[in-house]
mmCIF file of C-alpha atoms in Angstrom:
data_model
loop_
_atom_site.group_PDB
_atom_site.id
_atom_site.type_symbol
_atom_site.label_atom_id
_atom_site.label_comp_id
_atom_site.label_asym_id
_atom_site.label_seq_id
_atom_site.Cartn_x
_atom_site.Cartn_y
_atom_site.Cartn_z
ATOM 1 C CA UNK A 1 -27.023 -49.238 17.348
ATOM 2 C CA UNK A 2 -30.533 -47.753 16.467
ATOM 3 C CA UNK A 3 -31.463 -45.325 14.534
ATOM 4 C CA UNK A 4 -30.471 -42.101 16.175
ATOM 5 C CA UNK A 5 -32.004 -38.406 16.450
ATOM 6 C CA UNK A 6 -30.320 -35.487 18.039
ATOM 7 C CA UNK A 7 -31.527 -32.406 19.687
ATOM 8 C CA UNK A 8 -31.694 -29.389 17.318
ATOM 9 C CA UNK A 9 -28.624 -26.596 17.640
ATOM 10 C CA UNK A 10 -30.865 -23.632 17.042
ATOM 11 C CA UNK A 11 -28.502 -20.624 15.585
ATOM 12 C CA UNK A 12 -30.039 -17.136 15.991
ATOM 13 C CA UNK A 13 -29.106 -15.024 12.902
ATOM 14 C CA UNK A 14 -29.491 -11.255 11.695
ATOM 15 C CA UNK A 15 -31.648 -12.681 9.002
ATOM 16 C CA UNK A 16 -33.455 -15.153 10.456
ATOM 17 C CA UNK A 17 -37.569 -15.763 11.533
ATOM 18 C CA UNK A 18 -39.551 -18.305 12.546
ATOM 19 C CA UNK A 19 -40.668 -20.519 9.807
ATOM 20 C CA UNK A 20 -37.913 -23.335 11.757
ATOM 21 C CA UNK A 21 -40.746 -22.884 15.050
ATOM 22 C CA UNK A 22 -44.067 -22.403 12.585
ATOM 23 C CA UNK A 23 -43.528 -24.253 9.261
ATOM 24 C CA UNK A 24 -40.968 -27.527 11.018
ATOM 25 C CA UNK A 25 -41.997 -27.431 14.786
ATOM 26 C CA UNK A 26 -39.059 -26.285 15.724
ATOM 27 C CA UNK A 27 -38.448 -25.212 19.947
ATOM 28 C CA UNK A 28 -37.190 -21.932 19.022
ATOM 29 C CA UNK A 29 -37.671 -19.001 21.521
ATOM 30 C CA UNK A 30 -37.132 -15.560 19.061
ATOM 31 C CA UNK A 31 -37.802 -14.177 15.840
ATOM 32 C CA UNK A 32 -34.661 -14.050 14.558
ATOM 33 C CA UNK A 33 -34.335 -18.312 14.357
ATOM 34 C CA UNK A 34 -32.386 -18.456 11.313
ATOM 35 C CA UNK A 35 -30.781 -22.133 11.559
ATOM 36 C CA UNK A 36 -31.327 -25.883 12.993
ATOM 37 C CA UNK A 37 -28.042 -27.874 13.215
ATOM 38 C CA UNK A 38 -28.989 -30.833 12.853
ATOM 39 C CA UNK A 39 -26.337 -33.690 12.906
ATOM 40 C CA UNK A 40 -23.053 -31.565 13.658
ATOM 41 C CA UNK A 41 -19.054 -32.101 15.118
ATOM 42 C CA UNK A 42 -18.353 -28.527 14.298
ATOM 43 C CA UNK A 43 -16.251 -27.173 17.472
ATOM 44 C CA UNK A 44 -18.749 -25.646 19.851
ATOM 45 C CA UNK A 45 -21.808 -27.139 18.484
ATOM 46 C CA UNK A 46 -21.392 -30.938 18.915
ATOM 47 C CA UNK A 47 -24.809 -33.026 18.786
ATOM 48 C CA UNK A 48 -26.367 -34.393 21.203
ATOM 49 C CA UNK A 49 -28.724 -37.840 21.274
ATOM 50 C CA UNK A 50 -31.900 -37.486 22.143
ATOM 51 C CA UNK A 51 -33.817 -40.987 21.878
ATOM 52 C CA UNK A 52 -33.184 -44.209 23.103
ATOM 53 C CA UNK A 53 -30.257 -45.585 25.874
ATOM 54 C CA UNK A 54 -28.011 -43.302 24.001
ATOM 55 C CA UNK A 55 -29.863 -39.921 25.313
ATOM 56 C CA UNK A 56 -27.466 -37.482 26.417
ATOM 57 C CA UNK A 57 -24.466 -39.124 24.459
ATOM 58 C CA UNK A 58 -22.972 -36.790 22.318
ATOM 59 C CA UNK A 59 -22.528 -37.486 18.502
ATOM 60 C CA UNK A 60 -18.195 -37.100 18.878
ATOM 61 C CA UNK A 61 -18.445 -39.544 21.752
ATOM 62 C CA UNK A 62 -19.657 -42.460 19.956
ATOM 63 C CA UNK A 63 -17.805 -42.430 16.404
ATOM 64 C CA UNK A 64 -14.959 -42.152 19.400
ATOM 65 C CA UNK A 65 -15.456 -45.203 20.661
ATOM 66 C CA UNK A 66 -16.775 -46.957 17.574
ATOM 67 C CA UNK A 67 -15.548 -45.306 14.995
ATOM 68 C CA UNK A 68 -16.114 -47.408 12.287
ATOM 69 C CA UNK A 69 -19.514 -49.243 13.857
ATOM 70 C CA UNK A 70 -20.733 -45.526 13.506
ATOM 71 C CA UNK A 71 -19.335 -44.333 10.204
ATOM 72 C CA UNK A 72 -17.807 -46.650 8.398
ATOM 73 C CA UNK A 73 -14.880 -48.375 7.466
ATOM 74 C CA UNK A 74 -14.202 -46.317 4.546
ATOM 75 C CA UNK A 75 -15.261 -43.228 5.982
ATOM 76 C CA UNK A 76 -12.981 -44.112 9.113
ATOM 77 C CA UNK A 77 -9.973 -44.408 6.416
ATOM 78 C CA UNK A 78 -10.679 -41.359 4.768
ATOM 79 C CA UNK A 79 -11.622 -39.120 7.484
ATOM 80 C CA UNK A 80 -10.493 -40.559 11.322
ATOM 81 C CA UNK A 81 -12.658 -40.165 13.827
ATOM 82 C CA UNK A 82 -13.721 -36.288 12.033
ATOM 83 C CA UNK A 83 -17.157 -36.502 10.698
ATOM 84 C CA UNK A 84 -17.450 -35.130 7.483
ATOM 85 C CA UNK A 85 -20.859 -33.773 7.306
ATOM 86 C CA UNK A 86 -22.686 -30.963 8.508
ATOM 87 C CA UNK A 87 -26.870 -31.303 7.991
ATOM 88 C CA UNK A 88 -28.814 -27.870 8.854
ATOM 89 C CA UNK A 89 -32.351 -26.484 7.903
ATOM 90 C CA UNK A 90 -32.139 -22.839 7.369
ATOM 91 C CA UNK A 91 -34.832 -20.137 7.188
ATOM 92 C CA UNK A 92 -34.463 -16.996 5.415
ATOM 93 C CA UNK A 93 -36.674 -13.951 6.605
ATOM 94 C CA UNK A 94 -34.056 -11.395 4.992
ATOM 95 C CA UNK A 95 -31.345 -12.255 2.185
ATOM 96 C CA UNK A 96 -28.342 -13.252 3.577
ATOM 97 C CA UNK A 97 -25.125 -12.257 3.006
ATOM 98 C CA UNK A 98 -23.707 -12.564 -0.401
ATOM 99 C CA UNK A 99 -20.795 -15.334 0.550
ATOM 100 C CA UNK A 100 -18.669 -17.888 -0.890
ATOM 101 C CA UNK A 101 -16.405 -20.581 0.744
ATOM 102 C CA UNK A 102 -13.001 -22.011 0.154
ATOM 103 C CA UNK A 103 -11.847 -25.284 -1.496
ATOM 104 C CA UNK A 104 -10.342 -27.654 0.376
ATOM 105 C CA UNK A 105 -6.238 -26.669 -0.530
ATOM 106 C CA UNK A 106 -6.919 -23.380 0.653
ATOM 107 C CA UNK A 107 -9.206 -23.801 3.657
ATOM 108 C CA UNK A 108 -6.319 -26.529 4.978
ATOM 109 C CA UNK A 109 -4.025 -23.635 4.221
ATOM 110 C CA UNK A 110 -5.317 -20.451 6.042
ATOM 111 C CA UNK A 111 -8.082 -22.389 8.693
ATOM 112 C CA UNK A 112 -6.853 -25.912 9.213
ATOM 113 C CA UNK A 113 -10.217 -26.743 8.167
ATOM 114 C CA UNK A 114 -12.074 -28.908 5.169
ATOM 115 C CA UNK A 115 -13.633 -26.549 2.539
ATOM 116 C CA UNK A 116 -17.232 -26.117 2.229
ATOM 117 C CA UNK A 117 -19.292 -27.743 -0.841
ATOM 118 C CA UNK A 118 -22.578 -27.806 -0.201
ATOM 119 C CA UNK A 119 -26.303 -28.427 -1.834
ATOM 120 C CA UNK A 120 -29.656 -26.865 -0.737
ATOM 121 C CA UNK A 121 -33.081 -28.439 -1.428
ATOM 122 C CA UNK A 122 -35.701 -26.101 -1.243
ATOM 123 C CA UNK A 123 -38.487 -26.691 1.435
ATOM 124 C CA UNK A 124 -40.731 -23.757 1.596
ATOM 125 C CA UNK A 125 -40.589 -20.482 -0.607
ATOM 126 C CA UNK A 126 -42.723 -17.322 -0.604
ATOM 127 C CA UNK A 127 -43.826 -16.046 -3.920
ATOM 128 C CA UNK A 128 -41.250 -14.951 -6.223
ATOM 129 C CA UNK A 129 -38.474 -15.832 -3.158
ATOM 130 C CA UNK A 130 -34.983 -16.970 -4.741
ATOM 131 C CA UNK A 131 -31.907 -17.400 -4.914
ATOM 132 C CA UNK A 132 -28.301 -16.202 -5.901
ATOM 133 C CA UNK A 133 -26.385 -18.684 -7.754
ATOM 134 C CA UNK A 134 -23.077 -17.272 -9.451
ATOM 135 C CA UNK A 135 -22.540 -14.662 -11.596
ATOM 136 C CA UNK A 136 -24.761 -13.974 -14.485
ATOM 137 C CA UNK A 137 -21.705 -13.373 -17.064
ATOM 138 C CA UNK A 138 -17.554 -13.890 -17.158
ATOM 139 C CA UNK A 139 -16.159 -11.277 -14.831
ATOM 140 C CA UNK A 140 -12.614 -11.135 -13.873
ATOM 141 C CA UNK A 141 -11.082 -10.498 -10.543
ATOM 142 C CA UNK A 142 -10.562 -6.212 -11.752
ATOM 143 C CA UNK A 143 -14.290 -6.091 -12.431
ATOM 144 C CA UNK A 144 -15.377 -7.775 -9.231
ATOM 145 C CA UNK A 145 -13.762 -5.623 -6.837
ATOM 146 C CA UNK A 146 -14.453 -2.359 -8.854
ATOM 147 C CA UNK A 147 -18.397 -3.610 -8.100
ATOM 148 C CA UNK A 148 -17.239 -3.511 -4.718
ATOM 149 C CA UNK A 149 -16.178 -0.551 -4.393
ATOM 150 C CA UNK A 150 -18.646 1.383 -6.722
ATOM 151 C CA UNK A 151 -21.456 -0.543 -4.735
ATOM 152 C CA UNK A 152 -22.572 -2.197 -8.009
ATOM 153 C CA UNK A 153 -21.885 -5.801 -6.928
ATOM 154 C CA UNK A 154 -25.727 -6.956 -7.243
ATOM 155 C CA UNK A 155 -25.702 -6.061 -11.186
ATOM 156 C CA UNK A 156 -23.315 -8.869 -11.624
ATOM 157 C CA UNK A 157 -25.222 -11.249 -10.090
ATOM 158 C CA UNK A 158 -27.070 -14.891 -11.607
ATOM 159 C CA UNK A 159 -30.793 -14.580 -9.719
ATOM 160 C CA UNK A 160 -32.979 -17.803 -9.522
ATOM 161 C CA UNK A 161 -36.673 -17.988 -8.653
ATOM 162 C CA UNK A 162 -37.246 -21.389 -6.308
ATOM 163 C CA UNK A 163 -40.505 -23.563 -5.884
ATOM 164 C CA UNK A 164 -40.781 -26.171 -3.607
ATOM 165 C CA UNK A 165 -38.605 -28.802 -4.643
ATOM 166 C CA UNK A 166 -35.716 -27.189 -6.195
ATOM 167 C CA UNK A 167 -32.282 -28.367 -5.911
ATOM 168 C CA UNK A 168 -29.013 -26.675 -5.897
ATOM 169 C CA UNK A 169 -25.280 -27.629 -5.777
ATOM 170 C CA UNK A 170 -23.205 -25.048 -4.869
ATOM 171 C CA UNK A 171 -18.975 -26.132 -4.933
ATOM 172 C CA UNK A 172 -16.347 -24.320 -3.678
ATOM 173 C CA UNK A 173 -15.930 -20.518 -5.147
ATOM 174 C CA UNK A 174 -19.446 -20.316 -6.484
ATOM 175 C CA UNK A 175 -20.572 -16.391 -4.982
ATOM 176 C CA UNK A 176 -24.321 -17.551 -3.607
ATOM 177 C CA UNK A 177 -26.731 -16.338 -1.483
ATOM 178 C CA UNK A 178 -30.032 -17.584 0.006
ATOM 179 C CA UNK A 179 -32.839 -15.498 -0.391
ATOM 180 C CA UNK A 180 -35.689 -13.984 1.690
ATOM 181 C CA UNK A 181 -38.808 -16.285 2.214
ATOM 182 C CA UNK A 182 -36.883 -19.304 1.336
ATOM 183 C CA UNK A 183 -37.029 -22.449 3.826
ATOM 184 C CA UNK A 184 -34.792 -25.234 3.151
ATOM 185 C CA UNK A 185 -32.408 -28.450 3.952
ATOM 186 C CA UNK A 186 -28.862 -28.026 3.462
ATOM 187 C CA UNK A 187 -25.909 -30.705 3.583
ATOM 188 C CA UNK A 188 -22.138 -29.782 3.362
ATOM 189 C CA UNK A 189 -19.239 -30.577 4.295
ATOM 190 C CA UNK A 190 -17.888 -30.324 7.782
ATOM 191 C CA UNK A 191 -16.947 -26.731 8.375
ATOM 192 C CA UNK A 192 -18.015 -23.394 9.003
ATOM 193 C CA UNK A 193 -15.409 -21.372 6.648
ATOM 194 C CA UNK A 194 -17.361 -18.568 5.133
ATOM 195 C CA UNK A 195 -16.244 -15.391 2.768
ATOM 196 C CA UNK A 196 -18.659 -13.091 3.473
ATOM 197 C CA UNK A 197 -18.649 -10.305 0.452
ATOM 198 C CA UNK A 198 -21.213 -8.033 0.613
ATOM 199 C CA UNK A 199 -23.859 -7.791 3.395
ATOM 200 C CA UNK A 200 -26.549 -5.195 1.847
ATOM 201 C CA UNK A 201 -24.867 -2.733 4.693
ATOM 202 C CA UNK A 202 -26.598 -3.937 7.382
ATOM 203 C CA UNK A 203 -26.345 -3.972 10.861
ATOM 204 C CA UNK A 204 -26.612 -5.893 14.414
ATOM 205 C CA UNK A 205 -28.442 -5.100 17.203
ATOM 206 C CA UNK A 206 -25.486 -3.717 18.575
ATOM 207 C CA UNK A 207 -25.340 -1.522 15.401
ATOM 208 C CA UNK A 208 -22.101 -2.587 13.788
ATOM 209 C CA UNK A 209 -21.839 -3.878 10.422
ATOM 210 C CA UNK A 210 -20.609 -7.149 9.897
ATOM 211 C CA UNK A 211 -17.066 -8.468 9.118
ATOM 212 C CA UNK A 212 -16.456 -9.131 4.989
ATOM 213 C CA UNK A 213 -13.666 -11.347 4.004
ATOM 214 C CA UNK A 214 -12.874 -8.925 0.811
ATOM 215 C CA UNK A 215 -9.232 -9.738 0.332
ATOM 216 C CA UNK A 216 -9.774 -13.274 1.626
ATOM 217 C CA UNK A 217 -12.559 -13.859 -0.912
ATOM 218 C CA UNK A 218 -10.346 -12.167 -4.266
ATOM 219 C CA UNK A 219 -8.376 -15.410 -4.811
ATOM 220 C CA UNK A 220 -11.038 -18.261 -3.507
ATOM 221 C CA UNK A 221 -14.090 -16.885 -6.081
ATOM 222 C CA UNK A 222 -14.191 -18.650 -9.395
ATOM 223 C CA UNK A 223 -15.150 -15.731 -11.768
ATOM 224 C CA UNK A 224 -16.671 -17.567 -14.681
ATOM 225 C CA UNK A 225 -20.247 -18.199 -15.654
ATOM 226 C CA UNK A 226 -21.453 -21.402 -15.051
ATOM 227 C CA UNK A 227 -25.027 -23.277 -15.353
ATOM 228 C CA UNK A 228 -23.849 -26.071 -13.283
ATOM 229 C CA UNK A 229 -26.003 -25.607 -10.165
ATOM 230 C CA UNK A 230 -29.363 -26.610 -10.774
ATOM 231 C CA UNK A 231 -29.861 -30.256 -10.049
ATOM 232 C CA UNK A 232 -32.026 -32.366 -12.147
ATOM 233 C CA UNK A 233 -33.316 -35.478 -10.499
ATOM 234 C CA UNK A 234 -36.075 -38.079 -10.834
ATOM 235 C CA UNK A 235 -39.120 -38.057 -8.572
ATOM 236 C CA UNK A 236 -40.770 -41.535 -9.376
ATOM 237 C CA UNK A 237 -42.425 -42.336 -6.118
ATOM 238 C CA UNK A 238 -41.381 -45.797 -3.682
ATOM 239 C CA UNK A 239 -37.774 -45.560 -4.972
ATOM 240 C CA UNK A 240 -34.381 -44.069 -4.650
ATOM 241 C CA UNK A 241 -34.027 -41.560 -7.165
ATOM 242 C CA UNK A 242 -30.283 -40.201 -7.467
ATOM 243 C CA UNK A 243 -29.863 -36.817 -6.798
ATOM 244 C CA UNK A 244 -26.187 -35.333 -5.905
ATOM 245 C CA UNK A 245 -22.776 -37.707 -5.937
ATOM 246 C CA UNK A 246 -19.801 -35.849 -5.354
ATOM 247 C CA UNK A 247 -16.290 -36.826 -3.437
ATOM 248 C CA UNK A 248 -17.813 -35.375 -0.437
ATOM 249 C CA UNK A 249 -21.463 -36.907 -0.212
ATOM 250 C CA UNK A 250 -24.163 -38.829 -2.152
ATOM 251 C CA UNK A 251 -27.912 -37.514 -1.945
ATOM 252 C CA UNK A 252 -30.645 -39.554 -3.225
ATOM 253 C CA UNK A 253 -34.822 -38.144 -3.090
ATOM 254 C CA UNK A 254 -37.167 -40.487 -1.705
ATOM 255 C CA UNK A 255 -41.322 -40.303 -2.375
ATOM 256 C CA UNK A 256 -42.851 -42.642 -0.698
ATOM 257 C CA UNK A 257 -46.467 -43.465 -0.454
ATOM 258 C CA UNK A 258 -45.522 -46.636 0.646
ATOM 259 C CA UNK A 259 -42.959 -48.994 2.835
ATOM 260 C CA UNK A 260 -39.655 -49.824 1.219
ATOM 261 C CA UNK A 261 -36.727 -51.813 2.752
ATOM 262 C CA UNK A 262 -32.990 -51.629 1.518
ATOM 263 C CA UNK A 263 -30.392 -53.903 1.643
ATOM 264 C CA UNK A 264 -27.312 -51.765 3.068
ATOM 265 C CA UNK A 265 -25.264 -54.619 4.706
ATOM 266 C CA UNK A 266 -22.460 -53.563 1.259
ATOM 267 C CA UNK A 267 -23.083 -49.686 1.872
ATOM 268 C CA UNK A 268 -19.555 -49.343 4.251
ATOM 269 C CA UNK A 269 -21.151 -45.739 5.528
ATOM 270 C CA UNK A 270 -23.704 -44.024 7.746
ATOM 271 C CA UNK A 271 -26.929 -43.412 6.374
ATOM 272 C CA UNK A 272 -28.718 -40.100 7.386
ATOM 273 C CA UNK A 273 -32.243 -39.283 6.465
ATOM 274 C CA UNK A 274 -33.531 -35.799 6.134
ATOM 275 C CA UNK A 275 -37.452 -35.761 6.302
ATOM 276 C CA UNK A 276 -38.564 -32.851 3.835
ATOM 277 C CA UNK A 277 -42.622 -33.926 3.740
ATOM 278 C CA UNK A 278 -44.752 -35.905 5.269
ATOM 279 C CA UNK A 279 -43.372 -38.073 8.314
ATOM 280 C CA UNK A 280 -42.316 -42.187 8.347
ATOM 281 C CA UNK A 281 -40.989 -44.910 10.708
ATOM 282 C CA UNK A 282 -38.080 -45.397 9.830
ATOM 283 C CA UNK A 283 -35.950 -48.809 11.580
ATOM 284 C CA UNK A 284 -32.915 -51.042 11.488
ATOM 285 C CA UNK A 285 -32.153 -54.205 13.393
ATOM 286 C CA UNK A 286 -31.908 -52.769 16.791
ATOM 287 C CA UNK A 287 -34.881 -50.191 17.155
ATOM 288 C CA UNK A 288 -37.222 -47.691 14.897
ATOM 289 C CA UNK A 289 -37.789 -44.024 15.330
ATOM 290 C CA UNK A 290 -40.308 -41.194 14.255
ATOM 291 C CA UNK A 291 -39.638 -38.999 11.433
ATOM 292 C CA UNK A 292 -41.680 -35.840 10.619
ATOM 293 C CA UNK A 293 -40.837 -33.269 8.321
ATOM 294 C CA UNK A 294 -38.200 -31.002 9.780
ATOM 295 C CA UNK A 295 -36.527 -33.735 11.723
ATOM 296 C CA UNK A 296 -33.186 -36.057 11.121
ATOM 297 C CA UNK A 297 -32.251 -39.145 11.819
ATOM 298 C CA UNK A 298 -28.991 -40.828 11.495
ATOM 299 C CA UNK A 299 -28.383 -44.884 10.944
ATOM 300 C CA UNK A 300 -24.939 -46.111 12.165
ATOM 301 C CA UNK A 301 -23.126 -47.840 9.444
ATOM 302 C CA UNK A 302 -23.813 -51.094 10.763
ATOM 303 C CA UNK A 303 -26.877 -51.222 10.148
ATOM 304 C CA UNK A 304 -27.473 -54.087 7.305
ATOM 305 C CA UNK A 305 -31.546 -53.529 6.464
ATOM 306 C CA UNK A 306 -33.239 -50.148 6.536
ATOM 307 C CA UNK A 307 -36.969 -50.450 6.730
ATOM 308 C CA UNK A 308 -39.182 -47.197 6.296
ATOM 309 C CA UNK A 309 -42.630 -47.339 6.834
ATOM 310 C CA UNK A 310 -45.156 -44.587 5.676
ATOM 311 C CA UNK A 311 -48.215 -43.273 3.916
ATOM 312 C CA UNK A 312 -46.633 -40.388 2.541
ATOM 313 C CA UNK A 313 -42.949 -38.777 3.021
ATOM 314 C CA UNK A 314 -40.768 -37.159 1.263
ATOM 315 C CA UNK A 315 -36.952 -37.768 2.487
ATOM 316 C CA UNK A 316 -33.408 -36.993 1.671
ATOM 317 C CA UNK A 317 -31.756 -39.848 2.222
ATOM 318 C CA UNK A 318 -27.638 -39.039 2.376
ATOM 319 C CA UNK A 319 -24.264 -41.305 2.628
ATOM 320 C CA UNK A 320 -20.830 -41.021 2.185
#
């Protein structure tokens, strides 16, 4: 199996513009573009190859028929034939929603479904664009939904101004939001469970206001103030610089101004690389393909050698 790209699932949004078409290349036909799926067994929105004898092949089909070939034998053990991560880029014209998502116990327990941690590196950001990240004190649950009601939610909220380059891990029950005028990469876990909170009032082009999860959302938040979501990392160039390790995945930031090769014949798991600047070759034993920012690729865990060839790229490089 060679490296493998898949056609972009392009997600219109209430919030969304065209930075995916004008800043990544993206095909998208609107203004209101707000996300790229990019690798993706979500119900619905399975991906599709789109290089190579594979073309046309979904992503479900293969780890189907070689389960662990494609993800791993570990990964096979731990999570069948499901695959456990969901890779999107995501531009912000408006804020979105101010959201939070379940853990794992309680996302099994009301939606059959995984929970959603998840961690954002930032791409692109207009000036003075950021971020909501948590609250910015120790609230408890009586305070929180009297801000709800008395429309005074925003005061109780941790703000972050993003750059280029900034890094965020956001776990389960962390109340987040991204901002307007903020492009950027995000990996989670496999699912689409969202509490939706607060939604600045606004409405669709049909003119109804969206669904909030408020009662869902009371016992799923954790209340407490935490500086646990900024992500310090390394950027020493032509070498893998650690980034995010958690049960679900493990992130590591590549800058490379020149070709490196890894040894991944021990790594028992799919390797997926996220290209966040600049563009590479990027090959195994059985082919090579083209990576430019904006675009994904995903190695099959039997590949043994990874070989990336470049002048200048910045990547994401992500494993189980």
């Amino acid at each position: 199996m060679y490296p493998l790209k898949f056609n972009p699932i392009l997600k219109e949004r209430l919030w969304g513009g065209t930075k995916l078409k004008d800043v990544l290349g993206k095909p998208i036909e609107n203004d209101i573009t707000g996300e790229s799926w990019e690798l993706s067994t979500v119900s619905g929105d399975i991906s599709v190859v789109a290089n190579g004898d594979l073309a046309g092949t979904s992503l479900q089909d293969l780890i189907e028929k070689e389960p662990e070939n494609v993800l791993g034998k570990s990964v096979y053990d731990r999570f069948g034939t499901d695959f456990p991560i969901l890779i999107k880029f995501i531009d912000a014209k408006q804020d979105l929603s101010i959201q939070l998502h379940p853990n794992d116990e309680l996302a099994k327990k009301r939606h059959n479904s995984f929970g959603k941690t998840e961690m954002w590196y930032v791409m692109d950001a207009d000036d003075d664009a950021s971020l909501i990240v948590g609250f910015n004190k120790d609230v408890t649950k009586e305070e929180y939904a009297k801000s709800l009601e008395n429309d005074t939610l925003l005061d109780l909220l941790n703000y972050e101004k993003v750059k280029e380059g900034d890094t965020f891990f956001i776990n389960t029950g962390k109340i987040h939001a991204i901002g307007a005028g903020v492009l950027l990469a995000e990996i989670q876990q496999t699912s689409d469970i969202t509490y939706r909170v607060f939604d600045f009032n606004r409405k669709d082009k049909n003119g109804n206001l969206r669904e909030l999860h408020t009662e869902q959302a009371l016992d799923a938040i954790d209340y407490t103030k935490k500086d646990d979501f900024k992500v310090k990392y390394s950027q020493e160039k032509n070498t893998v610089n650690a980034m995010v390790d958690c049960p679900y995945f493990k992130t590591d930031f590549l800058d490379l101004n020149a070709g490196l090769t890894q040894d991944v014949s021990g790594r028992d798991s799919f390797t997926i690389f996220m290209c966040v600047g600049g563009s590479a070759t990027i090959a195994n034993e059985n082919g090579s393909v083209e990576l430019k920012r904006g675009e994904t690729t995903l190695l099959p865990a039997v590949s043994n050698t990874i070989k990336i060839t470049t002048e200048g790229a910045k990547l994401l490089e992500v494993t189980i």
